[in-house]
Backbone as a chain_set.jsonl record, in Angstrom:
{"seq": "XXXXXXXXXXXXXXXXXXXXXXXXXXXXXXXXXXXXXXXXXXXXXXXXXXXX", "coords": {"N": [[59.456, 210.496, 69.415], [60.626, 212.847, 67.018], [63.231, 215.264, 66.927], [62.665, 218.584, 66.512], [63.197, 222.025, 65.305], [61.215, 223.421, 66.82], [61.015, 221.818, 68.985], [63.324, 221.98, 70.373], [65.535, 221.157, 68.744], [68.313, 221.622, 66.522], [67.968, 222.044, 63.915], [69.561, 221.27, 61.815], [70.016, 218.706, 60.723], [68.771, 217.703, 58.21], [70.393, 219.263, 56.651], [72.839, 218.384, 56.957], [72.757, 215.734, 56.265], [72.143, 216.114, 53.43], [74.449, 217.277, 52.615], [76.628, 215.2, 53.122], [75.368, 213.246, 51.466], [75.731, 214.616, 48.985], [78.494, 214.686, 48.926], [79.298, 212.024, 48.611], [78.112, 211.444, 46.092], [75.622, 210.422, 46.137], [72.168, 209.757, 46.046], [69.162, 211.125, 47.382], [65.952, 210.4, 48.7], [62.816, 211.596, 49.48], [59.779, 210.904, 51.023], [56.748, 212.017, 52.235], [53.965, 211.827, 54.07], [51.352, 213.609, 55.381], [50.333, 213.355, 58.799], [51.214, 210.723, 58.834], [54.05, 210.425, 58.647], [57.489, 210.459, 57.484], [59.455, 209.044, 54.955], [62.762, 208.386, 54.428], [65.105, 207.822, 52.003], [68.372, 206.925, 51.167], [70.533, 206.414, 48.608], [73.608, 205.173, 47.964], [76.27, 205.094, 45.661], [77.939, 202.186, 44.608], [80.713, 202.414, 44.421], [81.453, 204.369, 46.175], [81.678, 203.62, 48.699], [83.678, 201.872, 48.894], [83.397, 199.515, 47.467], [84.234, 197.57, 44.59]], "CA": [[59.155, 211.686, 68.497], [61.89, 213.532, 66.388], [63.512, 216.648, 67.408], [62.555, 219.721, 65.501], [63.455, 223.409, 66.041], [60.005, 223.764, 67.822], [61.104, 221.088, 70.168], [64.702, 222.175, 70.904], [66.658, 220.838, 67.81], [69.073, 222.746, 65.847], [67.521, 222.173, 62.467], [70.785, 221.032, 61.09], [69.825, 217.365, 60.309], [68.678, 217.527, 56.764], [71.423, 219.943, 55.904], [74.087, 217.536, 57.155], [72.439, 214.612, 55.33], [72.363, 216.615, 52.279], [76.003, 217.454, 52.474], [77.06, 213.85, 53.063], [74.835, 212.685, 50.234], [76.383, 215.159, 47.818], [80.084, 214.305, 48.944], [79.321, 210.632, 48.116], [77.477, 211.292, 44.865], [74.525, 209.614, 46.46], [70.756, 210.256, 45.772], [68.307, 211.235, 48.503], [64.543, 210.455, 48.19], [61.909, 211.821, 50.637], [58.214, 210.754, 50.785], [56.164, 212.447, 53.348], [52.527, 211.99, 54.181], [50.759, 214.275, 56.579], [49.853, 212.448, 59.703], [51.766, 209.34, 58.844], [55.44, 210.408, 58.748], [58.304, 210.811, 56.401], [60.419, 208.065, 54.624], [63.979, 208.87, 53.777], [65.961, 206.718, 51.5], [69.619, 207.471, 50.664], [71.181, 205.437, 47.788], [75.08, 205.526, 47.711], [76.808, 204.201, 44.518], [78.836, 201.134, 45.162], [82.295, 202.725, 44.473], [81.624, 205.514, 47.154], [81.854, 202.962, 50.04], [84.881, 200.871, 48.913], [83.24, 198.321, 46.681], [84.561, 197.796, 43.183]], "C": [[60.58, 212.404, 68.114], [61.992, 214.828, 66.96], [63.524, 217.654, 66.268], [62.975, 221.087, 66.218], [62.377, 223.77, 67.124], [60.359, 223.051, 69.124], [62.608, 220.982, 70.643], [65.843, 221.709, 70.026], [67.272, 222.014, 67.231], [68.618, 223.024, 64.481], [68.471, 221.894, 61.51], [70.769, 219.623, 60.346], [69.85, 217.168, 58.951], [69.856, 218.144, 56.116], [72.688, 219.021, 55.982], [73.966, 216.417, 56.186], [72.64, 214.967, 53.902], [73.866, 216.676, 51.824], [76.717, 216.207, 52.197], [76.646, 213.148, 51.825], [75.579, 213.297, 48.987], [77.888, 214.808, 47.795], [80.284, 212.832, 48.325], [78.665, 210.397, 46.817], [76.342, 210.339, 44.966], [73.154, 210.41, 46.032], [69.997, 210.195, 47.055], [66.741, 211.295, 48.056], [63.715, 210.473, 49.485], [60.5, 211.528, 50.152], [57.606, 210.938, 52.13], [54.609, 212.38, 53.21], [52.051, 212.56, 55.49], [50.094, 213.341, 57.56], [50.369, 211.07, 59.752], [53.141, 209.373, 59.031], [56.117, 210.724, 57.401], [59.188, 209.611, 56.205], [61.513, 208.676, 53.897], [64.861, 207.662, 53.384], [67.2, 207.427, 50.85], [70.315, 206.257, 49.907], [72.626, 205.911, 47.415], [75.492, 204.5, 46.416], [77.867, 203.467, 45.165], [80.178, 201.62, 45.506], [82.502, 203.85, 45.599], [81.968, 204.915, 48.502], [82.864, 201.914, 49.985], [84.578, 199.61, 48.036], [83.772, 198.682, 45.257], [83.58, 197.119, 42.231]], "O": [[61.51, 212.463, 68.918], [61.03, 215.442, 67.421], [64.249, 217.571, 65.277], [63.07, 221.224, 67.438], [62.674, 224.346, 68.171], [60.075, 223.546, 70.215], [63.025, 219.984, 71.232], [67.002, 221.814, 70.429], [66.875, 223.169, 67.388], [68.843, 224.103, 63.933], [68.254, 222.254, 60.353], [71.523, 219.464, 59.386], [70.778, 216.552, 58.427], [70.323, 217.625, 55.102], [73.481, 218.982, 55.041], [74.868, 216.138, 55.395], [73.264, 214.192, 53.178], [74.317, 216.164, 50.8], [77.368, 216.091, 51.158], [77.47, 212.507, 51.173], [75.986, 212.572, 48.079], [78.466, 214.654, 46.719], [81.27, 212.524, 47.655], [78.621, 209.244, 46.39], [76.084, 209.547, 44.059], [73.177, 211.602, 45.723], [70.187, 209.231, 47.797], [66.336, 212.091, 47.208], [63.824, 209.637, 50.383], [60.107, 211.862, 49.035], [57.863, 210.175, 53.061], [54.07, 212.892, 52.229], [52.331, 212.03, 56.565], [49.283, 212.536, 57.104], [49.999, 210.299, 60.638], [53.613, 208.382, 59.589], [55.519, 211.146, 56.411], [59.693, 209.12, 57.215], [61.326, 209.381, 52.906], [65.252, 206.765, 54.131], [67.057, 208.389, 50.095], [70.626, 205.234, 50.518], [72.821, 206.879, 46.681], [75.068, 203.352, 46.274], [78.58, 203.917, 46.062], [80.746, 201.374, 46.571], [83.643, 204.201, 45.896], [82.494, 205.612, 49.369], [82.958, 201.105, 50.908], [85.441, 198.743, 47.898], [83.768, 199.829, 44.809], [83.729, 197.223, 41.014]]}, "num_chains": 1, "name": "protein.A"}
């Protein structure tokens, strides 16, 4: 089970992911279904990770 604020987490996870995503000019996609979970996809542009 993931850690949330209700279970002792700091609540910073998504904020950190959003900051890193923005720094690398990437895109973040979230798809959440109640009772099933959440799918997170982060798409980085090729040039942000050293590829030409």
